[in-house]
CSV table of C-alpha atoms and ligand atoms in Angstrom, one decimal:
chain,number,residue,atom,x,y,z
A,1,UNK,CA,-18.7,5.4,6.9
A,2,UNK,CA,-16.8,8.8,5.0
A,3,UNK,CA,-12.7,8.5,4.3
A,4,UNK,CA,-11.4,12.1,7.1
A,5,UNK,CA,-8.6,12.4,5.1
A,6,UNK,CA,-7.9,14.5,2.0
A,7,UNK,CA,-7.9,12.7,-1.0
A,8,UNK,CA,-6.8,13.5,-5.3
A,9,UNK,CA,-10.2,13.2,-7.0
A,10,UNK,CA,-10.1,10.5,-10.1
A,11,UNK,CA,-7.9,12.0,-13.1
A,12,UNK,CA,-12.0,13.0,-15.0
A,13,UNK,CA,-13.9,14.1,-12.0
A,14,UNK,CA,-16.5,13.8,-14.0
A,15,UNK,CA,-16.0,11.2,-15.3
A,16,UNK,CA,-14.7,7.6,-13.0
A,17,UNK,CA,-15.6,5.9,-15.9
A,18,UNK,CA,-12.8,7.3,-18.8
A,19,UNK,CA,-9.8,4.8,-18.9
A,20,UNK,CA,-6.5,6.8,-20.5
A,21,UNK,CA,-3.4,4.9,-22.4
A,22,UNK,CA,-1.1,4.3,-20.6
A,23,UNK,CA,2.6,3.1,-21.4
A,24,UNK,CA,5.2,0.6,-19.8
A,25,UNK,CA,8.4,3.0,-19.1
A,26,UNK,CA,10.0,-0.6,-17.3
A,27,UNK,CA,9.2,-3.9,-15.6
A,28,UNK,CA,10.9,-5.2,-12.7
A,29,UNK,CA,10.9,-8.5,-11.6
A,30,UNK,CA,10.6,-8.3,-7.9
A,31,UNK,CA,10.3,-12.4,-7.2
A,32,UNK,CA,9.4,-15.3,-8.9
A,33,UNK,CA,6.1,-14.0,-9.0
A,34,UNK,CA,5.5,-10.1,-8.0
A,35,UNK,CA,6.7,-6.9,-10.7
A,36,UNK,CA,7.0,-3.4,-10.2
A,37,UNK,CA,5.6,-2.1,-13.4
A,38,UNK,CA,6.6,2.0,-14.3
A,39,UNK,CA,3.8,3.5,-16.3
A,40,UNK,CA,4.0,6.7,-17.7
A,41,UNK,CA,0.9,8.5,-19.5
A,42,UNK,CA,0.2,8.7,-23.2
A,43,UNK,CA,-1.5,12.2,-23.4
A,44,UNK,CA,0.5,14.6,-21.4
A,45,UNK,CA,-1.8,16.6,-20.1
A,46,UNK,CA,-3.0,13.5,-18.4
A,47,UNK,CA,-0.3,13.4,-17.1
A,48,UNK,CA,-0.5,17.4,-15.8
A,49,UNK,CA,-3.6,16.5,-14.3
A,50,UNK,CA,-3.1,13.4,-12.7
A,51,UNK,CA,-2.1,13.3,-8.7
A,52,UNK,CA,-1.9,11.4,-5.8
A,53,UNK,CA,-1.7,10.5,-2.3
A,54,UNK,CA,-0.3,7.9,-0.5
A,55,UNK,CA,-2.2,5.2,-0.3
A,56,UNK,CA,-5.2,5.3,-2.9
A,57,UNK,CA,-5.0,3.0,-6.1
A,58,UNK,CA,-5.7,2.5,-9.7
A,59,UNK,CA,-7.2,-0.1,-11.7
A,60,UNK,CA,-5.4,-1.7,-14.4
A,61,UNK,CA,-7.9,-2.2,-17.9
A,62,UNK,CA,-6.7,-5.2,-19.7
A,63,UNK,CA,-9.0,-4.4,-23.1
A,64,UNK,CA,-10.9,-7.9,-23.5
A,65,UNK,CA,-9.3,-9.7,-20.0
A,66,UNK,CA,-11.0,-7.5,-17.0
A,67,UNK,CA,-9.9,-4.8,-14.4
A,68,UNK,CA,-8.1,-4.4,-11.5
A,69,UNK,CA,-7.7,-2.5,-8.4
A,70,UNK,CA,-3.7,-2.0,-7.5
A,71,UNK,CA,-2.7,-0.1,-5.0
A,72,UNK,CA,0.2,3.1,-5.9
A,73,UNK,CA,3.6,2.5,-4.6
A,74,UNK,CA,5.6,5.2,-6.0
A,75,UNK,CA,6.5,9.3,-5.0
A,76,UNK,CA,3.8,11.3,-4.7
A,77,UNK,CA,5.7,14.2,-5.0
A,78,UNK,CA,6.0,12.7,-8.4
A,79,UNK,CA,3.1,11.4,-9.6
A,80,UNK,CA,3.7,11.2,-13.6
A,81,UNK,CA,6.2,8.3,-12.8
A,82,UNK,CA,3.4,6.0,-11.5
A,83,UNK,CA,5.0,2.6,-9.6
A,84,UNK,CA,2.4,-0.7,-9.3
A,85,UNK,CA,3.4,-4.1,-7.9
A,86,UNK,CA,1.2,-6.5,-8.7
A,87,UNK,CA,1.5,-10.0,-7.4
A,88,UNK,CA,0.1,-12.9,-10.6
A,89,UNK,CA,-2.7,-14.6,-9.5
A,90,UNK,CA,-5.4,-14.5,-12.0
A,91,UNK,CA,-6.7,-13.3,-15.1
A,92,UNK,CA,-5.7,-9.4,-15.4
A,93,UNK,CA,-2.8,-10.3,-13.4
A,94,UNK,CA,-1.3,-13.0,-15.1
A,95,UNK,CA,-2.1,-11.1,-18.3
A,96,UNK,CA,0.1,-8.0,-17.4
A,97,UNK,CA,2.9,-10.5,-16.3
A,98,UNK,CA,3.0,-11.4,-20.2
A,99,UNK,CA,3.2,-7.9,-20.9
A,100,UNK,CA,6.3,-6.1,-21.8
A,101,UNK,CA,8.4,-2.7,-21.9
A,102,UNK,CA,5.9,-0.2,-24.5
A,103,UNK,CA,3.1,-2.4,-23.9
A,104,UNK,CA,-0.2,0.0,-23.0
A,105,UNK,CA,-2.4,-0.5,-20.6
A,106,UNK,CA,-5.2,0.7,-19.2
A,107,UNK,CA,-5.8,2.4,-16.5
A,108,UNK,CA,-8.6,5.0,-14.3
A,109,UNK,CA,-8.1,6.2,-10.9
A,110,UNK,CA,-7.6,7.2,-8.1
A,111,UNK,CA,-8.9,6.1,-6.1
A,112,UNK,CA,-9.9,5.2,-2.3
A,113,UNK,CA,-8.7,7.0,1.1
A,114,UNK,CA,-6.1,8.2,2.3
A,115,UNK,CA,-2.9,7.1,5.2
A,116,UNK,CA,-2.9,10.2,6.8
A,117,UNK,CA,0.6,12.2,6.7
A,118,UNK,CA,-0.1,14.8,7.0
A,119,UNK,CA,-1.8,14.5,10.4
A,120,UNK,CA,1.4,12.2,11.2
A,121,UNK,CA,3.8,15.7,11.6
A,122,UNK,CA,5.2,16.0,14.8
A,123,UNK,CA,4.5,12.7,15.3
A,124,UNK,CA,6.8,9.0,15.4
A,125,UNK,CA,5.8,6.4,12.4
A,126,UNK,CA,5.6,3.3,13.0
A,127,UNK,CA,4.7,1.6,9.4
A,128,UNK,CA,4.6,-2.6,10.0
A,129,UNK,CA,4.4,-4.1,6.5
A,130,UNK,CA,3.6,-8.1,5.9
A,131,UNK,CA,4.1,-9.4,1.9
A,132,UNK,CA,3.2,-7.2,-1.1
A,133,UNK,CA,1.8,-5.0,1.8
A,134,UNK,CA,5.0,-3.2,1.4
A,135,UNK,CA,4.0,-1.9,-1.4
A,136,UNK,CA,0.9,0.4,-0.8
A,137,UNK,CA,2.5,2.1,1.9
A,138,UNK,CA,5.8,2.3,0.0
A,139,UNK,CA,4.1,5.6,-1.2
A,140,UNK,CA,4.2,6.8,2.3
A,141,UNK,CA,8.5,6.3,2.7
A,142,UNK,CA,8.9,8.9,-0.5
A,143,UNK,CA,6.6,10.9,1.6
A,144,UNK,CA,8.4,10.9,4.9
A,145,UNK,CA,11.6,11.1,2.7
A,146,UNK,CA,11.0,13.9,0.8
A,147,UNK,CA,9.9,15.6,4.5
A,148,UNK,CA,12.1,13.7,6.6
A,149,UNK,CA,12.7,16.4,9.0
A,150,UNK,CA,9.2,17.0,9.5
A,151,UNK,CA,8.6,13.5,11.5
A,152,UNK,CA,9.6,12.0,15.0
A,153,UNK,CA,11.0,8.6,14.8
A,154,UNK,CA,10.6,6.3,11.7
A,155,UNK,CA,10.0,3.2,11.7
A,156,UNK,CA,9.8,0.2,9.2
A,157,UNK,CA,8.9,-3.3,10.4
A,158,UNK,CA,8.8,-5.5,7.3
A,159,UNK,CA,8.8,-9.0,6.7
A,160,UNK,CA,7.6,-12.0,4.2
A,161,UNK,CA,7.7,-15.7,4.1
A,162,UNK,CA,11.3,-16.1,3.2
A,163,UNK,CA,14.3,-14.0,2.1
A,164,UNK,CA,14.0,-14.4,-2.3
A,165,UNK,CA,9.9,-13.2,-1.4
A,166,UNK,CA,11.2,-10.0,0.2
A,167,UNK,CA,10.6,-7.4,-2.0
A,168,UNK,CA,12.6,-3.9,-3.0
A,169,UNK,CA,15.7,-4.9,-1.2
A,170,UNK,CA,17.4,-2.2,-3.4
A,171,UNK,CA,15.8,0.3,-1.6
A,172,UNK,CA,16.8,-0.9,2.1
A,173,UNK,CA,19.8,0.3,2.6
A,174,UNK,CA,18.1,4.0,1.2
A,175,UNK,CA,15.4,4.2,3.5
A,176,UNK,CA,18.1,3.7,6.6
A,177,UNK,CA,20.1,6.8,5.2
A,178,UNK,CA,17.5,9.0,5.5
A,179,UNK,CA,16.8,7.6,9.3
A,180,UNK,CA,13.4,4.9,8.4
A,181,UNK,CA,15.2,2.4,10.8
A,182,UNK,CA,14.2,-0.5,8.5
A,183,UNK,CA,13.9,-3.9,10.5
A,184,UNK,CA,13.2,-7.1,8.2
A,185,UNK,CA,12.5,-9.7,9.6
A,186,UNK,CA,11.0,-14.1,7.4
A,187,UNK,CA,9.1,-16.2,9.2
A,188,UNK,CA,11.7,-19.0,7.4
A,189,UNK,CA,15.6,-17.9,6.4
A,190,UNK,CA,17.2,-20.3,4.8
A,191,UNK,CA,22.5,-20.4,4.2
A,192,UNK,CA,22.5,-16.8,3.3
A,193,UNK,CA,20.0,-14.8,5.4
A,194,UNK,CA,22.2,-13.7,8.5
A,195,UNK,CA,19.0,-10.8,9.3
A,196,UNK,CA,15.8,-11.7,12.0
A,197,UNK,CA,13.5,-14.8,11.8
A,198,UNK,CA,10.3,-14.3,13.0
A,199,UNK,CA,6.4,-12.5,11.9
A,200,UNK,CA,6.2,-8.5,11.5
A,201,UNK,CA,5.0,-8.5,15.6
A,202,UNK,CA,8.0,-9.6,17.3
A,203,UNK,CA,9.4,-6.7,15.8
A,204,UNK,CA,8.0,-4.7,18.1
A,205,UNK,CA,9.8,-5.6,21.4
A,206,UNK,CA,13.0,-4.0,19.9
A,207,UNK,CA,11.6,-0.1,19.9
A,208,UNK,CA,11.2,2.2,22.4
A,209,UNK,CA,7.6,4.0,21.9
A,210,UNK,CA,5.7,6.8,23.7
A,211,UNK,CA,2.7,5.6,22.8
A,212,UNK,CA,0.9,9.1,23.0
A,213,UNK,CA,4.0,10.2,19.7
A,214,UNK,CA,3.1,6.7,18.4
A,215,UNK,CA,0.9,6.5,14.7
A,216,UNK,CA,0.7,3.1,12.9
A,217,UNK,CA,0.1,2.1,9.3
A,218,UNK,CA,-0.2,-1.6,8.5
A,219,UNK,CA,-0.4,-3.5,5.3
A,220,UNK,CA,-0.7,-7.0,4.8
A,221,UNK,CA,-2.1,-10.1,5.4
A,222,UNK,CA,-5.6,-10.1,8.5
A,223,UNK,CA,-3.6,-12.4,10.6
A,224,UNK,CA,-0.5,-10.4,10.8
A,225,UNK,CA,-2.5,-6.9,11.4
A,226,UNK,CA,-4.8,-8.8,14.1
A,227,UNK,CA,-1.2,-9.2,16.0
A,228,UNK,CA,0.5,-6.3,15.0
A,229,UNK,CA,-3.0,-4.5,16.6
A,230,UNK,CA,-2.6,-7.0,19.7
A,231,UNK,CA,0.5,-5.5,20.5
A,232,UNK,CA,-0.2,-1.9,19.7
A,233,UNK,CA,-3.2,-2.2,22.2
A,234,UNK,CA,-0.7,-3.2,24.8
A,235,UNK,CA,1.8,-0.5,24.5
A,236,UNK,CA,-1.6,1.7,24.8
A,237,UNK,CA,-1.5,3.4,21.1
A,238,UNK,CA,-4.8,5.1,21.4
A,239,UNK,CA,-6.8,3.2,18.4
A,240,UNK,CA,-7.9,6.0,16.6
A,241,UNK,CA,-3.8,6.0,15.8
A,242,UNK,CA,-3.7,2.8,14.6
A,243,UNK,CA,-4.3,3.1,10.4
A,244,UNK,CA,-5.0,-0.7,8.8
A,245,UNK,CA,-5.7,-0.9,4.1
A,246,UNK,CA,-8.2,-4.2,3.6
A,247,UNK,CA,-8.0,-5.4,0.8
A,248,UNK,CA,-12.0,-6.6,-1.0
A,249,UNK,CA,-13.0,-7.5,-4.4
A,250,UNK,CA,-13.7,-4.9,-6.3
A,251,UNK,CA,-15.6,-4.5,-10.2
A,252,UNK,CA,-16.4,-0.6,-10.1
A,253,UNK,CA,-14.1,1.2,-8.2
A,254,UNK,CA,-17.1,3.2,-7.0
A,255,UNK,CA,-19.0,2.1,-4.3
A,256,UNK,CA,-21.9,1.1,-6.8
A,257,UNK,CA,-21.3,-2.8,-7.3
A,258,UNK,CA,-21.2,-3.6,-3.7
A,259,UNK,CA,-18.2,-6.2,-4.8
A,260,UNK,CA,-16.3,-4.8,-1.9
A,261,UNK,CA,-18.1,-4.1,1.0
A,262,UNK,CA,-17.4,-4.3,4.4
A,263,UNK,CA,-20.1,-4.4,7.0
A,264,UNK,CA,-21.5,-0.4,5.7
A,265,UNK,CA,-18.7,0.1,4.5
A,266,UNK,CA,-16.9,0.2,0.6
A,267,UNK,CA,-13.3,-1.2,0.8
A,268,UNK,CA,-13.6,0.8,-3.3
A,269,UNK,CA,-15.0,4.1,-2.1
A,270,UNK,CA,-14.6,4.4,2.3
A,271,UNK,CA,-11.3,2.7,2.3
A,272,UNK,CA,-9.1,1.4,1.7
A,273,UNK,CA,-7.5,2.9,5.3
A,274,UNK,CA,-9.8,2.8,7.7
A,275,UNK,CA,-8.8,3.9,11.1
A,276,UNK,CA,-8.5,0.5,13.7
A,277,UNK,CA,-12.2,2.6,15.2
A,278,UNK,CA,-13.9,2.0,11.9
A,279,UNK,CA,-12.7,-2.0,11.5
A,280,UNK,CA,-12.4,-2.9,14.6
A,281,UNK,CA,-15.9,-5.0,14.4
A,282,UNK,CA,-14.5,-7.4,11.4
A,283,UNK,CA,-10.8,-7.4,11.8
A,284,UNK,CA,-11.6,-9.6,15.7
A,285,UNK,CA,-13.5,-11.7,13.6
A,286,UNK,CA,-11.9,-14.8,11.7
A,287,UNK,CA,-12.2,-15.3,8.1
A,288,UNK,CA,-14.6,-11.8,7.8
B,301,FAD,C1,-7.5,-1.0,-2.6
B,301,FAD,C2,-6.8,-2.4,-2.9
B,301,FAD,C3,-5.9,-2.6,-3.4
B,301,FAD,C4,-5.1,-3.7,-4.0
B,301,FAD,N1,-3.2,-3.3,-4.5
B,301,FAD,C5,-2.3,-4.1,-4.8
B,301,FAD,C6,-1.2,-4.5,-5.4
B,301,FAD,O1,-0.5,-3.3,-4.8
B,301,FAD,N2,-1.1,-5.8,-5.6
B,301,FAD,C7,-1.4,-6.5,-6.0
B,301,FAD,O2,-0.6,-7.3,-7.0
B,301,FAD,N3,-2.1,-6.7,-6.5
B,301,FAD,C8,-3.1,-5.9,-5.1
B,301,FAD,N4,-4.0,-5.5,-5.3
B,301,FAD,C9,-5.3,-7.5,-5.1
B,301,FAD,C10,-6.0,-7.7,-7.4
B,301,FAD,O3,-6.8,-6.6,-7.3
B,301,FAD,C11,-7.4,-8.7,-7.1
B,301,FAD,O4,-5.3,-9.8,-6.9
B,301,FAD,C12,-7.6,-8.6,-8.4
B,301,FAD,O5,-8.5,-10.1,-8.2
B,301,FAD,C13,-6.2,-9.3,-9.2
B,301,FAD,O6,-7.2,-9.6,-10.2
B,301,FAD,P1,-7.3,-10.7,-11.8
B,301,FAD,O7,-8.2,-10.4,-12.6
B,301,FAD,O8,-5.3,-11.1,-11.8
B,301,FAD,O9,-7.1,-12.5,-10.6
B,301,FAD,P2,-9.1,-12.7,-10.2
B,301,FAD,O10,-8.6,-13.4,-11.3
B,301,FAD,O11,-9.7,-11.6,-9.9
B,301,FAD,O12,-8.7,-13.3,-9.0
B,301,FAD,C14,-7.7,-14.0,-9.2
B,301,FAD,C15,-7.2,-15.2,-7.0
B,301,FAD,O13,-7.8,-14.1,-6.0
B,301,FAD,C16,-8.9,-13.6,-5.7
B,301,FAD,N5,-9.3,-12.5,-5.0
B,301,FAD,C17,-9.5,-11.8,-6.1
B,301,FAD,N6,-8.7,-11.1,-4.7
B,301,FAD,C18,-8.9,-10.8,-3.8
B,301,FAD,C19,-9.3,-9.6,-3.3
B,301,FAD,N7,-8.9,-8.7,-2.9
B,301,FAD,N8,-8.5,-10.9,-2.3
B,301,FAD,C20,-8.2,-11.7,-1.9
B,301,FAD,N9,-8.8,-12.6,-2.8
B,301,FAD,C21,-8.9,-12.0,-4.3
B,301,FAD,C22,-10.1,-14.1,-6.3
B,301,FAD,O14,-11.1,-14.3,-5.2
B,301,FAD,C23,-9.6,-15.4,-6.8
B,301,FAD,O15,-8.7,-16.6,-6.0
B,301,FAD,C24,-5.0,-4.5,-4.9
B,301,FAD,C25,-7.1,-5.0,-3.9
B,301,FAD,C26,-7.4,-3.8,-3.3
B,301,FAD,C27,-8.8,-3.9,-3.8
B,302,FES,S1,-15.7,-2.4,-5.9
B,302,FES,FE1,-18.1,-1.4,-6.4
B,302,FES,S2,-19.1,-0.9,-4.2
B,302,FES,FE2,-17.1,-0.9,-3.9
């Protein structure tokens, strides 16, 4: 299963195992266990060579601890200012959470397939994300904002468990000002919450979609993606125009170790972005 989308090669095309030193320029605590790290390459020649396309990820490496696949969340038009938004869940990500501004780590990448943003020119776009799933689609938002006139209507549907779990809250007004119709929802509100309550797929009822023009990108918990896809199919959106980003435990990121295998595909090199057509046999199976 090959990606049909143009992607950026690793910064060392001849040696994808090569790691490069990056320094933490800034840290923003997004929610209690999630922080965004702005990274910059120590070697300016490497920085010059590094490019990525929306949807790709890097392997972040903490020597003596290990390596983790983390999506790139920043603006693909400014590839030297890399942002990674990370939930502290295990050995690498918890160790990263103890790092401070100025600390060094190693990085190799970028890896993986891309959201096919170039194919979306002139089309309407629905971005449906849940929880940390907003991180891998944020470069798409940047990409569209930088070229807003080239796309039709754009909707962002984003949800989290509670108001305290919402990512990038300072950005929503800016997205709205760039004519990205942004709908935010939470599963459970609190005393201050005046916005929507409900799951992300329920936001579809607010949209006036033209099925023939609409392209859908979705990323988040697999159950959410299943219901988003069901909404899209009910609205007669072509399964070839629905794109999903899959996560699987990774090791090599190069298609060698088999850790990330999903049927005939390796998420590291064939994904993480797939068409719904490619993922249909797996997405319809509970706990696949
Ligand atoms: C393409 C891709 C992009 C990703 N982007 C991000 C991102 O932007 N931000 C972020 O915080 N995380 C992201 N992840 C997930 C991240 O790679 C894993 O959580 C990683 O295992 C964390 O490493 P660790 O050493 O801290 O945890 P580990 O010690 O490896 O594991 C911690 C726990 O999480 C489980 N686990 C590990 N990986 C996964 C997985 N992929 N799916 C489900 N359960 C898993 C383990 O079984 C264990 O219970 C991404 C994963 C992939 C494949
Ligand atoms: S992570 Fe090794 S094959 Fe994908």
